[in-house]
Short mmCIF file of C-alpha atoms in Angstrom, two decimals:
data_model
loop_
_atom_site.label_atom_id
_atom_site.label_comp_id
_atom_site.label_asym_id
_atom_site.label_seq_id
_atom_site.Cartn_x
_atom_site.Cartn_y
_atom_site.Cartn_z
CA MET A 10 0.00 0.00 0.00
CA ASN A 11 1.01 3.54 -0.71
CA GLN A 12 1.60 4.67 2.90
CA ASN A 13 0.94 8.36 2.45
CA LEU A 14 -1.77 8.33 -0.22
CA ILE A 15 -5.48 8.94 0.39
CA LEU A 16 -8.18 8.63 -2.27
CA ILE A 17 -11.11 11.05 -2.04
CA ALA A 18 -14.23 9.82 -3.84
CA ASP A 19 -16.88 12.54 -4.01
CA ASP A 20 -18.93 13.92 -6.90
CA ASP A 21 -18.66 17.47 -5.54
CA SER A 22 -15.42 19.05 -6.80
CA ASP A 23 -15.48 21.68 -4.03
CA VAL A 24 -15.57 18.96 -1.37
CA ARG A 25 -12.75 17.06 -3.09
CA ASP A 26 -10.66 20.23 -3.23
CA LEU A 27 -11.31 21.11 0.42
CA LEU A 28 -10.48 17.59 1.60
CA SER A 29 -7.34 17.51 -0.55
CA VAL A 30 -6.05 20.76 0.94
CA THR A 31 -6.86 19.52 4.45
CA LEU A 32 -5.08 16.20 3.92
CA GLU A 33 -2.06 17.73 2.24
CA ALA A 34 -1.67 20.19 5.13
CA ALA A 35 -1.57 17.13 7.42
CA GLY A 36 1.21 15.52 5.36
CA TYR A 37 -0.78 13.20 3.09
CA ARG A 38 -0.94 13.04 -0.69
CA ALA A 39 -4.48 13.08 -2.06
CA LEU A 40 -6.04 11.79 -5.25
CA GLY A 41 -9.58 12.64 -6.24
CA ALA A 42 -12.31 10.72 -8.05
CA LYS A 43 -15.61 12.20 -9.20
CA ASP A 44 -17.58 8.95 -9.02
CA GLY A 45 -17.39 5.41 -7.74
CA ASN A 46 -16.28 3.83 -11.02
CA THR A 47 -13.35 6.21 -11.34
CA ALA A 48 -12.45 5.59 -7.69
CA ALA A 49 -12.53 1.81 -8.22
CA ARG A 50 -10.07 2.10 -11.12
CA ILE A 51 -7.74 4.35 -9.13
CA LEU A 52 -7.84 2.09 -6.06
CA THR A 53 -6.55 -0.98 -7.85
CA VAL A 54 -3.64 0.92 -9.41
CA ALA A 55 -2.65 3.41 -6.68
CA LYS A 56 -3.35 1.17 -3.64
CA PRO A 57 -3.79 4.04 -1.15
CA VAL A 58 -3.50 3.55 2.59
CA GLY A 59 -6.94 5.11 3.01
CA MET A 60 -10.05 6.28 1.24
CA ILE A 61 -12.64 8.92 2.04
CA THR A 62 -15.86 8.27 0.17
CA ASP A 63 -19.17 10.03 -0.10
CA VAL A 64 -22.25 7.83 0.07
CA ARG A 65 -24.17 9.32 -2.85
CA MET A 66 -22.23 9.41 -6.11
CA PRO A 67 -23.06 8.62 -9.72
CA ALA A 68 -22.05 5.37 -11.43
CA MET A 69 -21.21 3.50 -8.19
CA ASN A 70 -22.21 4.78 -4.77
CA GLY A 71 -20.02 4.79 -1.68
CA MET A 72 -21.64 1.68 -0.20
CA GLU A 73 -20.90 -0.31 -3.36
CA LEU A 74 -17.37 1.10 -3.46
CA CYS A 75 -16.74 0.00 0.14
CA LYS A 76 -17.96 -3.52 -0.61
CA LEU A 77 -15.77 -3.69 -3.70
CA ALA A 78 -12.70 -2.52 -1.75
CA ARG A 79 -13.27 -5.05 1.04
CA ASN A 80 -13.58 -7.85 -1.53
CA THR A 81 -10.39 -6.90 -3.43
CA PRO A 82 -7.34 -8.55 -1.81
CA ALA A 83 -4.80 -5.86 -2.80
CA ILE A 84 -6.77 -3.06 -1.08
CA ARG A 85 -9.02 -4.75 1.48
CA ASP A 86 -6.86 -3.60 4.40
CA MET A 87 -6.95 0.12 3.64
CA ALA A 88 -8.80 2.43 6.02
CA ILE A 89 -12.18 3.62 4.73
CA LEU A 90 -13.88 6.72 6.08
CA MET A 91 -17.39 7.34 4.77
CA VAL A 92 -18.79 10.86 4.68
CA SER A 93 -22.38 11.87 4.06
CA GLY A 94 -25.01 14.47 4.68
CA ASN A 95 -27.09 11.68 6.22
CA SER A 96 -26.35 11.07 9.89
CA HIS A 97 -29.26 8.87 10.93
CA THR A 98 -28.35 5.69 12.80
CA TYR A 99 -29.59 3.62 9.86
CA ASP A 100 -27.21 5.40 7.45
CA VAL A 101 -24.22 5.02 9.76
CA ASN A 102 -24.97 1.32 10.32
CA ALA A 103 -25.38 0.76 6.58
CA GLY A 104 -21.98 2.37 5.93
CA MET A 105 -20.27 0.27 8.58
CA THR A 106 -21.94 -2.89 7.27
CA ALA A 107 -20.72 -2.05 3.76
CA GLY A 108 -17.14 -2.02 5.06
CA ALA A 109 -16.41 1.51 6.26
CA ASP A 110 -14.19 1.84 9.33
CA GLY A 111 -15.65 5.22 10.28
CA TYR A 112 -18.44 7.60 9.33
CA LEU A 113 -18.54 11.39 9.47
CA SER A 114 -21.48 13.67 8.72
CA LYS A 115 -21.12 16.70 6.46
CA PRO A 116 -20.16 19.43 6.98
CA ILE A 117 -16.85 17.98 8.08
CA ALA A 118 -14.54 19.71 10.53
CA PRO A 119 -10.99 19.46 9.08
CA ARG A 120 -9.36 18.63 12.41
CA GLU A 121 -11.89 15.86 13.10
CA LEU A 122 -11.40 14.42 9.61
CA VAL A 123 -7.62 14.19 9.96
CA SER A 124 -7.83 12.82 13.50
CA GLN A 125 -10.32 10.11 12.62
CA LEU A 126 -8.48 9.15 9.45
CA GLN A 127 -5.16 8.83 11.32
CA THR A 128 -6.84 6.67 13.96
CA LEU A 129 -8.41 4.39 11.35
CA ILE A 130 -5.13 4.01 9.45
CA SER A 131 -3.31 3.16 12.70
CA ARG A 132 -5.93 0.55 13.62
CA ARG A 133 -5.70 -1.06 10.17
CA HIS A 134 -1.89 -1.22 10.39
CA LEU A 135 -1.96 -2.73 13.87
CA GLY A 136 -4.50 -5.30 12.75
CA ALA A 137 -2.69 -6.19 9.52
#
């Protein structure tokens, strides 16, 4: 896995840009994908240490993307943080069942994002 690389899958370019700036300020490299299909292609080639994915995206949604990642041996151990405007218990449970390690509701506080992502990456490395 690419130890410093995070993939951001979100159909909103402003969100991708904001998350990229936040991650790069914290010492990560960020790649962006505008939909789930593009993210799936990038994942298998780039093999990032983590992924931040929106739930609702065109082509392949975040739930499907999580399931795909967890069923792909080369990337199944990466940390996955799901983000969404939906924060109901059902939505959080569905994200975790799909394979996410964590779930944050939009709008996202930059400090909370980086903290949670670092924690999830550490947990994945200790468990691997």
